[in-house]
Short mmCIF file of C-alpha atoms and ligand atoms in Angstrom, two decimals:
data_model
loop_
_atom_site.label_atom_id
_atom_site.label_comp_id
_atom_site.label_asym_id
_atom_site.label_seq_id
_atom_site.Cartn_x
_atom_site.Cartn_y
_atom_site.Cartn_z
CA UNK A 1 86.04 125.34 73.49
CA UNK A 2 85.37 122.47 75.86
CA UNK A 3 81.99 121.66 77.38
CA UNK A 4 81.21 122.60 81.00
CA UNK A 5 81.96 120.01 83.67
CA UNK A 6 79.17 117.47 84.03
CA UNK A 7 77.19 117.51 87.30
CA UNK A 8 76.78 113.85 88.28
CA UNK A 9 74.15 112.95 90.86
CA UNK A 10 75.60 111.77 94.17
CA UNK A 11 74.48 108.40 95.57
CA UNK A 12 73.46 109.44 99.06
CA UNK A 13 73.70 107.28 102.18
CA UNK A 14 71.57 107.86 105.27
CA UNK A 15 74.65 109.08 107.16
CA UNK A 16 75.18 112.00 104.74
CA UNK A 17 71.59 112.80 103.76
CA UNK A 18 71.45 116.14 105.57
CA UNK A 19 74.78 117.14 104.05
CA UNK A 20 73.42 116.70 100.54
CA UNK A 21 70.05 118.29 101.34
CA UNK A 22 71.90 121.43 102.50
CA UNK A 23 73.85 121.66 99.25
CA UNK A 24 70.57 122.34 97.44
CA UNK A 25 70.20 125.45 99.65
CA UNK A 26 73.77 126.56 98.94
CA UNK A 27 75.11 125.53 102.34
CA UNK A 28 78.24 123.44 102.96
CA UNK A 29 77.82 121.46 106.17
CA UNK A 30 80.54 119.82 108.25
CA UNK A 31 80.09 117.28 111.00
CA UNK A 32 81.71 118.31 114.29
CA UNK A 33 82.32 116.35 117.46
CA UNK A 34 80.32 117.63 120.46
CA UNK A 35 82.91 116.22 122.84
CA UNK A 36 86.36 117.06 121.42
CA UNK A 37 85.42 119.69 118.83
CA UNK A 38 87.17 117.95 115.94
CA UNK A 39 85.75 118.85 112.54
CA UNK A 40 85.05 115.58 110.71
CA UNK A 41 85.51 114.81 107.00
CA UNK A 42 83.99 113.01 105.14
CA UNK A 43 80.76 113.25 107.18
CA UNK A 44 80.09 110.34 109.50
CA UNK A 45 78.07 109.78 112.64
CA UNK A 46 80.99 109.13 114.99
CA UNK A 47 84.16 111.10 115.68
CA UNK A 48 87.26 109.34 114.36
CA UNK A 49 89.43 111.45 116.68
CA UNK A 50 87.90 110.48 120.03
CA UNK A 51 85.31 107.82 119.26
CA UNK A 52 82.37 109.89 120.51
CA UNK A 53 79.00 109.28 118.89
CA UNK A 54 77.79 112.75 119.87
CA UNK A 55 78.35 114.78 116.70
CA UNK A 56 76.34 117.48 114.98
CA UNK A 57 76.21 119.57 111.82
CA UNK A 58 77.83 122.98 111.54
CA UNK A 59 77.96 125.30 108.55
CA UNK A 60 81.32 125.84 106.88
CA UNK A 61 82.45 129.29 105.73
CA UNK A 62 82.97 127.94 102.23
CA UNK A 63 86.44 129.48 102.11
CA UNK A 64 89.69 127.63 101.69
CA UNK A 65 92.97 127.30 99.81
CA UNK A 66 94.22 124.83 97.21
CA UNK A 67 96.30 122.12 98.99
CA UNK A 68 97.15 120.39 95.70
CA UNK A 69 95.67 119.97 92.24
CA UNK A 70 96.01 118.26 88.88
CA UNK A 71 94.97 119.43 85.43
CA UNK A 72 93.35 116.42 83.78
CA UNK A 73 94.16 116.10 80.06
CA UNK A 74 92.92 112.55 79.42
CA UNK A 75 89.75 111.05 80.83
CA UNK A 76 87.82 107.85 80.23
CA UNK A 77 84.70 109.25 81.90
CA UNK A 78 81.70 110.16 79.81
CA UNK A 79 80.91 113.86 80.11
CA UNK A 80 84.23 114.68 81.73
CA UNK A 81 85.90 113.58 78.49
CA UNK A 82 84.18 116.49 76.73
CA UNK A 83 85.21 118.99 79.43
CA UNK A 84 89.00 118.53 79.14
CA UNK A 85 91.16 120.02 80.46
CA UNK A 86 89.64 120.31 83.95
CA UNK A 87 91.04 120.69 87.46
CA UNK A 88 90.73 118.18 90.32
CA UNK A 89 91.99 119.53 93.64
CA UNK A 90 92.15 119.01 97.35
CA UNK A 91 90.91 122.24 98.90
CA UNK A 92 91.84 122.84 102.53
CA UNK A 93 88.80 124.40 104.19
CA UNK A 94 89.23 127.15 106.79
CA UNK A 95 87.84 124.67 109.30
CA UNK A 96 90.68 122.19 108.61
CA UNK A 97 89.53 119.33 106.39
CA UNK A 98 91.02 118.81 102.93
CA UNK A 99 88.19 117.96 100.54
CA UNK A 100 88.40 116.51 97.07
CA UNK A 101 86.66 118.73 94.52
CA UNK A 102 87.01 120.66 91.26
CA UNK A 103 88.33 124.18 90.79
CA UNK A 104 86.16 125.92 88.19
CA UNK A 105 85.51 129.32 86.59
CA UNK A 106 89.16 129.93 85.72
CA UNK A 107 91.90 128.98 83.28
CA UNK A 108 93.27 125.60 84.53
CA UNK A 109 96.79 126.93 83.86
CA UNK A 110 96.22 129.70 86.44
CA UNK A 111 95.59 127.33 89.38
CA UNK A 112 98.32 127.21 92.02
CA UNK A 113 98.93 125.52 95.35
CA UNK A 114 97.91 127.95 98.10
CA UNK A 115 95.45 129.85 95.93
CA UNK A 116 92.42 131.17 97.91
CA UNK A 117 89.11 129.74 96.72
CA UNK A 118 85.44 129.88 97.71
CA UNK A 119 82.66 127.36 97.30
CA UNK A 120 80.11 127.36 94.47
CA UNK A 121 77.24 124.91 94.08
CA UNK A 122 76.34 123.17 90.84
CA UNK A 123 72.74 121.95 90.80
CA UNK A 124 72.25 118.33 89.79
CA UNK A 125 68.53 118.88 89.26
CA UNK A 126 67.75 116.16 91.83
CA UNK A 127 67.53 118.24 95.01
CA UNK A 128 71.28 117.98 95.57
CA UNK A 129 74.16 120.12 94.38
CA UNK A 130 77.89 119.53 93.96
CA UNK A 131 80.28 121.67 95.99
CA UNK A 132 83.02 123.04 93.75
CA UNK A 133 85.40 125.95 94.25
CA UNK A 134 86.39 129.02 92.27
CA UNK A 135 89.16 131.57 92.79
CA UNK A 136 88.18 133.84 95.70
CA UNK B 1 106.90 86.41 117.56
CA UNK B 2 109.36 87.24 114.81
CA UNK B 3 109.18 85.55 111.42
CA UNK B 4 112.90 86.01 110.79
CA UNK B 5 114.26 82.79 109.32
CA UNK B 6 110.99 80.89 109.91
CA UNK B 7 110.02 80.66 106.24
CA UNK B 8 111.61 80.52 102.80
CA UNK B 9 110.43 81.37 99.29
CA UNK B 10 111.14 78.12 97.47
CA UNK B 11 109.49 78.81 94.13
CA UNK B 12 108.57 81.80 91.98
CA UNK B 13 106.98 82.15 88.57
CA UNK B 14 105.96 85.14 86.45
CA UNK B 15 103.62 84.47 83.56
CA UNK B 16 105.53 85.13 80.31
CA UNK B 17 102.57 86.71 78.49
CA UNK B 18 101.43 90.35 78.66
CA UNK B 19 98.19 89.96 76.65
CA UNK B 20 96.00 86.89 77.24
CA UNK B 21 92.64 87.27 75.45
CA UNK B 22 91.79 83.59 75.08
CA UNK B 23 92.04 82.08 78.58
CA UNK B 24 90.03 82.54 81.74
CA UNK B 25 91.71 84.46 84.55
CA UNK B 26 91.28 81.42 86.78
CA UNK B 27 93.23 79.42 84.21
CA UNK B 28 96.06 81.96 84.33
CA UNK B 29 96.12 81.67 88.14
CA UNK B 30 96.47 77.90 87.78
CA UNK B 31 99.29 78.33 85.27
CA UNK B 32 101.33 80.59 87.55
CA UNK B 33 100.56 78.43 90.60
CA UNK B 34 101.77 75.31 88.82
CA UNK B 35 104.78 77.23 87.48
CA UNK B 36 105.83 78.36 90.96
CA UNK B 37 105.31 74.88 92.42
CA UNK B 38 107.36 73.30 89.61
CA UNK B 39 110.10 75.87 90.24
CA UNK B 40 110.16 74.77 93.88
CA UNK B 41 110.03 71.07 93.05
CA UNK B 42 106.64 70.73 94.72
CA UNK B 43 103.16 69.76 93.51
CA UNK B 44 99.58 70.85 94.20
CA UNK B 45 99.08 68.03 96.69
CA UNK B 46 101.88 69.48 98.85
CA UNK B 47 100.04 72.80 99.27
CA UNK B 48 98.38 73.30 102.66
CA UNK B 49 98.15 77.11 102.66
CA UNK B 50 96.51 79.36 100.06
CA UNK B 51 96.79 83.14 99.82
CA UNK B 52 94.94 85.30 97.28
CA UNK B 53 93.31 88.70 96.79
CA UNK B 54 89.53 89.15 96.64
CA UNK B 55 89.26 89.76 92.89
CA UNK B 56 88.33 86.26 91.75
CA UNK B 57 85.21 85.19 93.55
CA UNK B 58 84.11 84.46 97.08
CA UNK B 59 87.40 84.97 98.92
CA UNK B 60 89.60 81.92 98.37
CA UNK B 61 86.74 79.42 97.97
CA UNK B 62 86.43 79.28 94.19
CA UNK B 63 90.15 79.13 93.49
CA UNK B 64 90.84 76.48 96.15
CA UNK B 65 88.09 74.39 94.55
CA UNK B 66 89.36 75.07 91.00
CA UNK B 67 92.98 74.29 91.87
CA UNK B 68 91.93 71.19 93.79
CA UNK B 69 93.97 71.92 96.91
CA UNK B 70 93.05 71.11 100.52
CA UNK B 71 94.46 73.89 102.67
CA UNK B 72 94.56 74.06 106.45
CA UNK B 73 95.19 77.79 106.27
CA UNK B 74 93.65 80.39 103.91
CA UNK B 75 93.99 84.17 103.73
CA UNK B 76 92.35 86.51 101.21
CA UNK B 77 93.58 89.80 102.62
CA UNK B 78 92.77 92.41 99.95
CA UNK B 79 94.96 95.51 99.89
CA UNK B 80 95.14 96.01 96.13
CA UNK B 81 98.56 95.78 94.57
CA UNK B 82 100.27 95.37 97.94
CA UNK B 83 98.23 92.24 98.74
CA UNK B 84 100.90 89.72 97.73
CA UNK B 85 103.63 91.34 99.78
CA UNK B 86 101.23 91.16 102.72
CA UNK B 87 100.50 87.53 101.84
CA UNK B 88 104.16 86.47 102.00
CA UNK B 89 104.41 88.06 105.44
CA UNK B 90 101.21 86.35 106.58
CA UNK B 91 102.37 83.05 105.08
CA UNK B 92 105.60 83.28 107.07
CA UNK B 93 103.57 83.93 110.24
CA UNK B 94 101.25 81.01 109.50
CA UNK B 95 104.21 78.72 108.88
CA UNK B 96 105.93 79.92 112.07
CA UNK B 97 102.70 79.21 113.97
CA UNK B 98 102.52 75.72 112.50
CA UNK B 99 99.24 76.11 110.65
CA UNK B 100 100.73 75.26 107.24
CA UNK B 101 104.09 74.36 105.73
CA UNK B 102 103.67 74.91 101.98
CA UNK B 103 101.91 78.20 101.25
CA UNK B 104 100.92 79.12 97.71
CA UNK B 105 100.50 82.85 96.93
CA UNK B 106 99.01 83.30 93.46
CA UNK B 107 97.43 86.09 91.44
CA UNK B 108 96.40 86.99 87.90
CA UNK B 109 94.22 89.42 85.99
CA UNK B 110 93.57 90.46 82.42
CA UNK B 111 92.87 94.21 82.31
CA UNK B 112 94.12 94.48 78.71
CA UNK B 113 91.62 91.91 77.53
CA UNK B 114 88.62 92.53 79.77
CA UNK B 115 86.88 95.61 81.05
CA UNK B 116 88.53 96.71 84.28
CA UNK B 117 86.54 94.99 86.98
CA UNK B 118 86.51 95.57 90.69
CA UNK B 119 84.99 93.30 93.29
CA UNK B 120 81.30 94.12 93.56
CA UNK B 121 79.98 95.30 96.91
CA UNK B 122 76.40 95.45 98.14
CA UNK B 123 76.65 99.06 99.31
CA UNK B 124 79.04 101.80 98.19
CA UNK B 125 81.79 102.56 100.68
CA UNK B 126 81.13 105.76 102.70
CA UNK B 127 84.03 107.60 101.08
CA UNK B 128 82.96 106.79 97.52
CA UNK B 129 80.38 109.51 97.00
CA UNK B 130 82.80 112.22 98.13
CA UNK B 131 85.46 111.06 95.68
CA UNK B 132 83.54 109.87 92.63
CA UNK B 133 81.99 113.15 91.47
CA UNK B 134 85.04 115.10 90.35
CA UNK B 135 86.19 113.29 87.24
CA UNK B 136 88.82 111.02 88.80
CA UNK B 137 89.56 108.87 85.78
CA UNK B 138 91.62 105.94 87.03
CA UNK B 139 94.49 105.89 89.49
CA UNK B 140 96.61 108.51 87.75
CA UNK B 141 94.74 111.56 89.09
CA UNK B 142 95.35 110.66 92.75
CA UNK B 143 99.05 110.16 92.12
CA UNK B 144 99.17 113.42 90.18
CA UNK B 145 97.73 115.22 93.23
CA UNK B 146 100.55 113.75 95.31
CA UNK B 147 103.17 114.72 92.73
CA UNK B 148 101.99 118.35 92.63
CA UNK B 149 102.21 118.62 96.40
CA UNK B 150 105.61 116.89 96.56
CA UNK B 151 106.92 119.34 93.94
CA UNK B 152 105.46 122.28 95.88
CA UNK B 153 106.99 121.29 99.22
CA UNK B 154 110.35 119.91 98.10
CA UNK B 155 111.11 121.35 94.66
CA UNK B 156 110.92 117.96 92.95
CA UNK B 157 110.91 118.33 89.15
CA UNK B 158 109.34 116.48 86.24
CA UNK B 159 112.83 115.66 84.97
CA UNK B 160 113.60 113.96 88.30
CA UNK B 161 110.41 111.91 88.06
CA UNK B 162 111.44 110.96 84.52
CA UNK B 163 114.75 109.56 85.80
CA UNK B 164 112.75 106.77 87.48
CA UNK B 165 111.24 105.74 84.14
CA UNK B 166 114.61 106.01 82.40
CA UNK B 167 116.23 103.63 84.92
CA UNK B 168 113.37 101.13 84.57
CA UNK B 169 113.65 101.24 80.78
CA UNK B 170 117.40 100.63 80.88
CA UNK B 171 116.62 97.44 82.80
CA UNK B 172 113.68 96.39 80.64
CA UNK B 173 115.83 96.24 77.49
CA UNK B 174 117.36 93.03 78.88
CA UNK B 175 113.99 91.36 79.61
CA UNK B 176 112.65 89.53 76.54
CA UNK B 177 109.15 89.45 78.05
CA UNK B 178 109.01 93.17 78.88
CA UNK B 179 105.98 95.00 77.50
CA UNK B 180 108.07 98.13 76.77
CA UNK B 181 111.65 96.94 76.15
CA UNK B 182 112.99 100.13 74.54
CA UNK B 183 115.24 102.47 76.57
CA UNK B 184 113.91 106.02 76.82
CA UNK B 185 115.48 109.37 77.71
CA UNK B 186 114.35 112.06 80.15
CA UNK B 187 113.39 114.21 77.15
CA UNK B 188 111.20 111.45 75.70
CA UNK B 189 109.36 111.10 79.00
CA UNK B 190 108.81 114.86 79.22
CA UNK B 191 107.66 114.97 75.58
CA UNK B 192 105.10 112.19 76.06
CA UNK B 193 101.48 113.40 76.32
CA UNK B 194 100.37 114.99 79.59
CA UNK B 195 97.75 112.72 81.19
CA UNK B 196 97.10 114.45 84.51
CA UNK B 197 99.57 117.19 85.38
CA UNK B 198 102.36 116.83 86.31
CA UNK B 199 102.29 113.18 85.18
CA UNK B 200 102.99 112.31 81.54
CA UNK B 201 102.07 109.07 79.84
CA UNK B 202 105.57 107.73 80.46
CA UNK B 203 105.27 108.46 84.19
CA UNK B 204 102.57 105.77 84.25
CA UNK B 205 102.95 102.00 84.49
CA UNK B 206 101.88 99.60 81.74
CA UNK B 207 98.49 97.87 81.59
CA UNK B 208 99.12 94.15 81.11
CA UNK B 209 97.37 90.84 81.40
CA UNK B 210 99.28 88.20 83.30
CA UNK B 211 100.08 87.02 86.78
CA UNK B 212 102.60 85.45 89.09
CA UNK B 213 102.97 83.17 92.06
CA UNK B 214 105.41 82.29 94.80
CA UNK B 215 105.61 79.31 97.15
CA UNK B 216 106.53 79.98 100.78
CA UNK B 217 107.66 76.95 102.79
CA UNK B 218 108.91 75.98 106.22
CA UNK B 219 112.67 75.60 106.84
CA UNK B 220 112.18 71.81 107.01
CA UNK B 221 110.54 71.70 103.58
CA UNK B 222 113.13 74.11 102.15
CA UNK B 223 115.98 71.83 103.25
CA UNK B 224 114.44 68.90 101.35
CA UNK B 225 114.22 70.80 98.07
CA UNK B 226 116.96 70.91 95.47
CA UNK B 227 116.28 74.53 94.51
CA UNK B 228 117.88 77.59 96.12
CA UNK B 229 115.41 79.10 98.57
CA UNK B 230 115.22 82.70 99.70
CA UNK B 231 114.82 83.45 103.39
CA UNK B 232 112.02 85.67 104.68
CA UNK B 233 113.71 88.10 107.08
CA UNK B 234 111.03 90.60 107.92
CA UNK B 235 107.73 92.14 106.94
CA UNK B 236 105.61 95.16 107.74
CA UNK B 237 102.18 96.29 106.62
CA UNK B 238 99.69 99.09 107.16
CA UNK B 239 96.83 101.05 105.66
CA UNK B 240 97.45 104.78 105.23
CA UNK B 241 94.28 106.77 104.62
CA UNK B 242 92.66 110.20 104.36
CA UNK B 243 92.93 110.62 108.14
CA UNK B 244 89.67 112.43 108.82
CA UNK B 245 90.22 114.92 106.02
CA UNK B 246 93.79 115.77 107.11
CA UNK B 247 95.39 113.78 104.31
CA UNK B 248 99.09 114.46 103.73
CA UNK B 249 100.05 113.49 100.19
CA UNK B 250 103.81 113.82 100.66
CA UNK B 251 104.29 110.42 102.26
CA UNK B 252 103.07 106.84 101.90
CA UNK B 253 102.30 103.92 104.21
CA UNK B 254 105.93 102.88 103.84
CA UNK B 255 106.71 105.13 106.82
CA UNK B 256 105.03 102.44 108.93
CA UNK B 257 105.60 99.21 107.00
CA UNK B 258 109.28 99.94 106.25
CA UNK B 259 110.63 100.43 109.79
CA UNK B 260 108.66 97.40 111.03
CA UNK B 261 110.18 95.23 108.29
CA UNK B 262 113.71 96.53 108.90
CA UNK B 263 113.40 95.97 112.63
CA UNK B 264 112.18 92.41 112.26
CA UNK B 265 114.91 91.63 109.73
CA UNK B 266 117.58 93.25 111.92
CA UNK B 267 118.94 95.27 109.02
CA UNK B 268 118.97 98.92 107.89
CA UNK B 269 118.41 100.58 104.51
CA UNK B 270 122.21 100.64 104.04
CA UNK B 271 122.21 96.82 104.07
CA UNK B 272 119.82 96.50 101.09
CA UNK B 273 121.67 95.29 97.97
CA UNK B 274 118.61 95.36 95.68
CA UNK B 275 115.12 96.89 96.02
CA UNK B 276 111.88 96.15 94.20
CA UNK B 277 109.95 99.40 94.65
CA UNK B 278 106.29 99.63 93.66
CA UNK B 279 106.18 101.79 90.55
CA UNK B 280 102.59 102.35 89.51
CA UNK B 281 103.78 105.88 88.71
CA UNK B 282 107.17 107.55 88.93
CA UNK B 283 106.06 109.62 91.95
CA UNK B 284 105.25 106.36 93.80
CA UNK B 285 108.95 105.45 93.67
CA UNK B 286 110.16 108.90 94.76
CA UNK B 287 107.94 109.00 97.85
CA UNK B 288 108.51 105.35 98.72
CA UNK B 289 112.32 105.47 98.71
CA UNK B 290 112.15 108.49 101.02
CA UNK B 291 109.72 106.74 103.34
CA UNK B 292 111.81 103.56 103.45
CA UNK B 293 114.81 105.64 104.54
CA UNK B 294 117.00 105.35 101.45
CA UNK B 295 117.18 109.15 101.51
CA UNK B 296 115.72 111.99 103.58
CA UNK B 297 112.11 113.13 103.12
CA UNK B 298 111.93 115.45 100.13
CA UNK B 299 115.31 114.32 98.73
CA UNK B 300 113.92 111.55 96.50
CA UNK B 301 114.06 113.60 93.31
CA UNK B 302 117.67 114.57 93.85
CA UNK B 303 118.55 111.01 94.97
CA UNK B 304 117.45 109.43 91.66
CA UNK B 305 118.89 112.07 89.34
CA UNK B 306 122.42 110.68 89.12
CA UNK B 307 121.55 107.14 88.08
CA UNK B 308 121.18 105.84 91.64
CA UNK B 309 118.47 103.37 90.62
CA UNK B 310 120.36 101.86 87.67
CA UNK B 311 121.72 98.32 88.13
CA UNK B 312 124.19 96.96 88.77
CA UNK B 313 126.29 99.93 89.92
CA UNK B 314 123.77 102.47 91.23
CA UNK B 315 123.50 103.15 94.96
CA UNK B 316 120.05 101.54 95.02
CA UNK B 317 119.57 99.16 92.06
CA UNK B 318 115.80 98.82 91.62
CA UNK B 319 113.24 96.95 89.49
CA UNK B 320 115.78 95.13 87.34
CA UNK B 321 113.00 93.37 85.39
CA UNK B 322 111.87 96.76 84.10
CA UNK B 323 109.23 97.09 86.83
CA UNK B 324 105.65 98.10 86.35
CA UNK B 325 106.79 101.09 84.31
CA UNK B 326 108.21 98.92 81.50
CA UNK B 327 107.90 95.19 82.13
CA UNK B 328 104.66 94.05 83.71
CA UNK B 329 101.86 95.25 86.02
CA UNK B 330 99.46 92.30 85.83
CA UNK B 331 95.87 92.89 86.92
CA UNK B 332 96.85 96.54 87.61
CA UNK B 333 98.64 95.15 90.67
CA UNK B 334 102.42 95.15 90.82
CA UNK B 335 103.19 93.54 94.20
CA UNK B 336 103.74 89.99 92.97
CA UNK B 337 106.21 90.89 90.24
CA UNK B 338 108.13 92.94 92.82
CA UNK B 339 108.62 89.83 94.99
CA UNK B 340 109.55 87.65 92.01
CA UNK B 341 112.35 89.93 90.80
CA UNK B 342 113.74 90.16 94.35
CA UNK B 343 113.83 86.34 94.43
CA UNK B 344 115.64 86.28 91.07
CA UNK B 345 118.25 88.72 92.37
CA UNK B 346 118.88 86.73 95.57
CA UNK B 347 119.18 83.51 93.57
CA UNK B 348 121.62 85.22 91.18
CA UNK B 349 119.14 84.59 88.36
CA UNK B 350 118.45 88.12 87.17
CA UNK B 351 119.70 89.01 83.69
CA UNK B 352 123.51 89.19 83.80
CA UNK B 353 123.45 92.83 82.66
CA UNK B 354 121.46 93.85 85.75
CA UNK B 355 122.37 91.16 88.30
CA UNK B 356 123.63 92.89 91.46
CA UNK B 357 126.95 91.25 92.44
CA UNK B 358 126.87 89.39 95.78
CA UNK B 359 123.20 90.23 96.27
CA UNK B 360 122.53 89.07 99.83
CA UNK B 361 119.67 91.19 101.16
CA UNK B 362 116.78 92.49 99.07
CA UNK B 363 113.62 94.46 99.72
CA UNK B 364 110.24 94.22 97.97
CA UNK B 365 107.69 96.94 98.57
CA UNK B 366 104.04 96.90 97.54
CA UNK B 367 101.45 99.66 97.31
CA UNK B 368 97.72 99.21 96.76
CA UNK B 369 94.71 101.45 96.31
CA UNK B 370 95.58 105.12 95.80
CA UNK B 371 98.24 107.37 97.28
CA UNK B 372 95.64 110.12 96.71
CA UNK B 373 93.08 108.72 99.16
CA UNK B 374 93.76 105.40 100.93
CA UNK B 375 96.44 102.84 100.31
CA UNK B 376 97.73 99.49 101.45
CA UNK B 377 101.46 99.40 102.05
CA UNK B 378 103.64 96.36 102.65
CA UNK B 379 107.38 95.86 102.90
CA UNK B 380 109.17 92.53 102.71
CA UNK B 381 112.86 91.95 103.39
CA UNK B 382 114.39 88.80 101.96
CA UNK B 383 117.84 87.31 102.12
CA UNK B 384 119.98 84.49 100.86
CA UNK B 385 119.93 81.29 102.92
CA UNK B 386 122.95 82.39 104.98
CA UNK B 387 121.78 86.00 105.44
ZN1 ZN C 401 85.73 113.75 119.11
#
């Protein structure tokens, strides 16, 4: 039986501070452009689609599907090494962006491209949580 | 301004060692630099252009000092493993513009002997925190994500990926310096341990110490040298990235760098006699040959499954030194060795078992960073002097 996935503490920049603060309340925020409506990922202050600097936070549904994934069988990373095998995936959010994450709470062998998933938050104990996904 | 015919590769040198515990990396750079210059019939005092990545100090400053050269043109463009392919293109542009006439492109690293080290930065990049929390353990996971998606969209199989490794190993058996000189079968690749699904250990390149260098010179300098020079015909480069969260893992930056290089060279994929294709992982080769136009998008797996990559008779003889998969991937960066083997082929100096007959036009493609997030991509097309 392998150990649970470690919950490393994110190093937070000023640009993404609100994003990480919201994770502690179980909310997944996305930055959206006030001018062209593009949903932005990873969060940043300007819109890479139109160049506008008028952007604001919006709450994501937390639902998505697996765009691709890998089951990791060898890892050099402390903590993760004890949690093998584990799943790294790009999850395509309902709002559009494909976010890098883990798929948890299931047998890694059961994960498939296109599988519906929903967000879960893993507390780091530092006022921030990691957004991971489990089968919906 | 086109660089076609404006510059020649006059010297090339690959360090013979694959494990170098007892020398400094700067010393290894000097060894390959001097090796490439000697191959060209030139010396350090002839060098007026220096091209390097950003892994060995403050841009080019420390190495220029250490080597004792006095350049009028320097360039430390850092795009990971593709850097050196970029550098040859930039060197040709600098020579065409008259800002140097003997450009030295040199690199080395010792990841077998030292802890893997990246250039230090004052502040983490803005993407880092969103990618560093999920247990990405080295480059393999990003490439595995691409492989899964490629398989999903196009039906590519693990056995097809394995064919890439098999072809490289058939070539490596003729290279006395190759790190893994033993031929392998598809079954052996599939039976090797799973690292990050769907990639097995033998889908991954080797980790080696070492380095390499090439010397790029003006046509006037090339004419004065006794050695056969290789003409720079065209080059293309780009950065392909996560694209505001809309990343598409089924293609690489070669979709941009390839067509630009072909256009400048005035040739098409059908004209390429030999190709050095970046092979950090087997999936890198499959996606890259599609993106360069050697086959249609999604057809890469089927293209390689009938021995197409095997020299000298395959439709696209590739990586005849054994590539990064079997020969050498110095400093975890395979771009330089890709250029060097293309030069050997155009000079008719590859091993006789894998020398492509009448090799007139060759391609060298470099990839840097990760296909899974953001990557440098550079394509170089080279030819014989009369190409
Ligand atoms: Zn916008």
